[in-house]
Coordinates of C-alpha atoms in Angstrom, one line a residue:
Chain A
G1 CA -7.1 14.7 4.9
A2 CA -4.2 14.1 1.8
V3 CA -6.5 12.5 -1.2
V4 CA -4.9 10.3 -4.2
S5 CA -7.3 9.8 -7.0
Q6 CA -6.5 7.1 -9.3
H7 CA -7.8 6.3 -13.0
P8 CA -8.7 4.2 -14.4
S9 CA -10.1 1.7 -11.5
W10 CA -10.1 -1.0 -13.8
V11 CA -9.4 -1.6 -17.9
I12 CA -9.4 -5.2 -20.0
C13 CA -7.2 -4.6 -22.7
K14 CA -5.6 -7.0 -25.2
S15 CA -2.2 -8.8 -25.2
G16 CA -0.1 -7.0 -27.4
T17 CA -1.8 -3.1 -26.9
S18 CA -0.5 -0.6 -23.8
V19 CA -2.2 0.7 -21.3
K20 CA -2.4 4.3 -19.4
I21 CA -3.0 4.7 -15.6
E22 CA -2.8 7.9 -13.8
C23 CA -2.1 9.1 -10.3
R24 CA -3.1 12.4 -9.3
S25 CA -2.3 14.4 -5.6
L26 CA -5.7 16.0 -5.4
D27 CA -4.7 19.0 -2.6
F28 CA -1.0 18.9 -2.4
Q29 CA 2.0 18.3 -4.3
A30 CA 4.3 15.3 -4.1
T31 CA 7.5 15.1 -5.7
T32 CA 7.9 11.7 -5.3
M33 CA 5.5 9.3 -6.1
F34 CA 5.4 5.4 -5.5
W35 CA 4.1 3.0 -7.8
Y36 CA 3.0 -0.7 -6.3
R37 CA 2.1 -4.2 -7.9
Q38 CA -0.2 -6.7 -5.9
F39 CA -1.0 -10.0 -7.5
P40 CA -3.8 -12.2 -6.0
K41 CA -3.6 -13.2 -2.5
Q42 CA -0.4 -11.2 -2.0
S43 CA 1.4 -8.2 -0.7
L44 CA 1.9 -4.9 -2.2
M45 CA 5.7 -4.6 -4.2
L46 CA 7.2 -1.6 -5.0
M47 CA 7.8 -1.5 -8.6
A48 CA 9.2 2.2 -8.8
T49 CA 9.7 5.4 -7.3
S50 CA 8.4 8.2 -9.4
N51 CA 10.3 11.8 -9.1
E52 CA 8.9 14.5 -10.7
G53 CA 11.4 16.1 -13.6
S54 CA 13.8 13.4 -13.4
K55 CA 13.9 9.5 -14.5
A56 CA 11.9 6.8 -12.6
T57 CA 14.2 4.8 -10.4
Y58 CA 13.2 0.8 -10.6
E59 CA 13.0 -1.7 -8.2
Q60 CA 15.2 -5.1 -9.2
G61 CA 13.4 -7.0 -11.5
V62 CA 10.8 -4.6 -12.9
E63 CA 11.7 -3.3 -16.6
K64 CA 11.7 0.1 -17.1
D65 CA 10.8 -0.5 -20.5
K66 CA 7.5 -2.1 -20.0
F67 CA 6.6 0.1 -17.3
L68 CA 7.5 3.6 -18.3
I69 CA 6.7 6.3 -15.7
N70 CA 6.5 9.9 -16.5
H71 CA 6.0 12.5 -13.6
A72 CA 5.7 15.2 -15.7
S73 CA 4.2 17.7 -12.2
L74 CA 3.8 17.9 -9.3
T75 CA 0.9 16.2 -9.1
L76 CA 0.5 13.5 -11.7
S77 CA 2.6 11.0 -12.3
T78 CA 1.0 8.1 -14.8
L79 CA 2.3 4.5 -15.4
T80 CA 2.0 3.1 -18.8
V81 CA 2.1 -0.5 -20.1
T82 CA 3.6 -1.2 -23.1
S83 CA 2.7 -4.0 -25.3
A84 CA 0.7 -5.5 -22.3
H85 CA 0.6 -9.7 -21.9
P86 CA -1.7 -11.9 -20.0
E87 CA 1.3 -12.1 -17.1
D88 CA 0.6 -8.4 -16.5
S89 CA -2.7 -8.6 -15.1
S90 CA -2.5 -7.4 -11.8
F91 CA -3.5 -4.5 -9.9
Y92 CA -2.1 -1.5 -9.7
I93 CA -1.8 1.3 -7.1
C94 CA 0.1 4.4 -6.7
S95 CA 1.2 6.8 -3.4
A96 CA 2.2 9.6 -2.3
R97 CA 3.3 11.9 0.4
D98 CA 1.7 15.1 1.8
L99 CA 5.1 16.4 3.0
G100 CA 2.8 19.3 4.3
S101 CA 1.1 17.0 6.9
S102 CA 2.0 16.6 10.7
T103 CA 1.9 12.8 10.3
Y104 CA 4.1 12.1 7.3
G105 CA 2.1 9.1 6.3
Y106 CA 1.5 7.6 2.8
T107 CA -1.6 8.1 1.0
F108 CA -2.7 5.8 -1.8
G109 CA -4.5 5.5 -4.9
S110 CA -8.2 3.2 -4.6
G111 CA -5.7 0.9 -7.4
T112 CA -6.6 0.0 -11.3
R113 CA -7.4 -3.5 -11.9
L114 CA -5.5 -4.7 -15.1
T115 CA -6.9 -7.6 -16.9
V116 CA -5.0 -8.6 -20.6
V117 CA -6.6 -10.9 -22.1
Chain B
G1 CA 16.9 -4.8 2.8
I2 CA 14.2 -4.7 6.3
Q3 CA 12.1 -7.7 7.1
V4 CA 8.5 -7.0 7.3
E5 CA 6.7 -10.3 9.2
Q6 CA 3.0 -10.3 10.5
S7 CA 0.8 -12.7 12.3
P8 CA -1.2 -15.0 12.0
P9 CA -1.4 -15.0 7.9
D10 CA -4.9 -15.7 8.6
L11 CA -7.5 -15.3 11.6
I12 CA -11.6 -16.3 11.4
L13 CA -13.2 -14.7 14.2
Q14 CA -17.0 -14.3 15.3
E15 CA -18.7 -11.2 15.1
G16 CA -18.0 -9.7 18.4
A17 CA -14.8 -11.2 19.3
N18 CA -11.7 -9.1 20.1
S19 CA -7.7 -9.8 18.2
T20 CA -4.6 -8.4 18.2
L21 CA -2.5 -8.5 14.9
R22 CA 1.2 -8.0 14.8
C23 CA 3.7 -6.8 12.4
N24 CA 7.9 -7.3 13.7
F25 CA 10.3 -5.7 11.5
S26 CA 14.0 -5.9 10.8
D27 CA 15.3 -2.4 11.3
S28 CA 14.2 0.6 12.8
V29 CA 11.7 2.5 11.3
N30 CA 11.1 6.3 10.3
N31 CA 7.2 5.2 10.1
L32 CA 5.0 2.6 10.0
Q33 CA 1.0 2.5 9.4
W34 CA -1.4 0.3 9.2
F35 CA -3.7 -0.1 6.5
H36 CA -6.8 -2.1 5.7
Q37 CA -7.4 -3.3 2.4
N38 CA -11.4 -4.4 1.6
P39 CA -12.7 -6.2 -0.8
W40 CA -12.4 -4.1 -3.5
G41 CA -8.7 -3.5 -2.9
Q42 CA -8.9 -0.5 -1.8
L43 CA -6.2 0.4 1.1
I44 CA -7.8 2.5 3.7
N45 CA -5.2 4.6 6.1
L46 CA -5.5 3.0 10.0
F47 CA -3.2 4.6 11.8
Y48 CA 0.3 6.5 11.3
I49 CA 2.0 5.4 14.3
P50 CA 6.0 4.8 14.4
S51 CA 5.9 5.0 18.1
G52 CA 3.8 5.0 20.4
T53 CA -0.5 4.4 20.7
K54 CA -3.0 5.9 19.0
Q55 CA -7.1 5.0 18.9
N56 CA -9.9 5.1 17.3
G57 CA -12.8 3.5 17.7
R58 CA -12.9 0.0 17.7
L59 CA -8.9 -0.5 16.8
S60 CA -5.9 0.8 18.8
A61 CA -2.7 0.3 17.4
T62 CA 0.7 0.3 19.6
T63 CA 4.2 0.6 18.5
V64 CA 7.4 -0.3 20.4
A65 CA 9.6 1.4 18.3
T66 CA 12.9 -0.3 20.5
E67 CA 12.0 -3.4 20.3
R68 CA 10.8 -3.2 16.7
Y69 CA 6.6 -4.4 16.9
S70 CA 3.7 -3.5 16.3
L71 CA 0.2 -4.5 17.6
L72 CA -3.1 -3.6 16.2
Y73 CA -6.0 -4.2 18.3
I74 CA -9.5 -4.8 17.3
S75 CA -12.1 -5.2 19.3
S76 CA -16.1 -5.6 19.1
S77 CA -15.2 -7.0 15.7
Q78 CA -17.6 -6.8 13.0
T79 CA -18.0 -8.3 9.9
T80 CA -17.5 -5.2 7.7
D81 CA -13.7 -5.3 9.6
S82 CA -13.5 -9.0 7.0
G83 CA -10.0 -7.8 4.6
V84 CA -6.7 -7.8 4.7
Y85 CA -4.5 -5.7 7.0
F86 CA -1.3 -4.6 6.3
C87 CA 1.7 -3.3 8.3
A88 CA 4.1 -0.7 6.3
V89 CA 6.9 0.3 7.3
R90 CA 9.6 3.3 6.6
P91 CA 13.8 2.4 7.1
Q92 CA 15.3 5.5 8.6
E93 CA 17.8 4.9 5.5
G94 CA 15.6 5.8 2.1
F95 CA 12.3 6.5 1.3
K96 CA 10.6 3.3 0.2
T97 CA 7.5 1.9 1.8
I98 CA 7.6 -1.7 2.8
F99 CA 4.9 -4.0 3.3
G100 CA 4.7 -6.5 5.3
A101 CA 2.4 -10.1 3.6
G102 CA -0.3 -9.3 5.5
T103 CA -3.2 -11.1 7.9
R104 CA -6.6 -12.0 6.2
L105 CA -9.3 -11.1 8.7
F106 CA -12.7 -13.0 8.2
V107 CA -15.2 -11.7 10.7
K108 CA -18.0 -14.5 10.8
A109 CA -22.0 -12.8 11.2

């Protein structure tokens, strides 16, 4: 089945630095990928939709200058948290859909736990 | 936008017990999935079930699209079933997947 690989699994960074998270579709091409954020004991909240070759679409309340998204190829989307602060500490998960799949379900990466100290 | 409500929010079971988790949604959907999030945060796709009934081992799911709800059945629960179960839907308008708040399940040995 469709596999989405996400790296790193966890990262600790100092306040004020930037962190890049990668999301790759391993066995299919994804023109669209999605980035979610999950705070402890809460649900997944969609942050942005990443579109290959064009600008990402951000959900209301998400700062596009803080969360930079680049979808440069059909198999890779990256999320960069710029000038991270402790309140950015969260679990970030990406997802994509294999349009060639008969189920048309979404597959999720394993997530990245970001801790900003 | 579409609203997704899951119940119950929390559930404690004795190992071996059966349970039913419910997901109500406020608008027509093209896609509905049930996920299990394990203690490490990984989301495991359980079912892709926009309509009908599916079974996979001790788990089964039913979606009644016309009445806008889905049910996830867990039979003979095991401690490894513990975690959070999410229902996620994709509305007919657009392609975003919206998650419910989840049901937090704890299975006692």
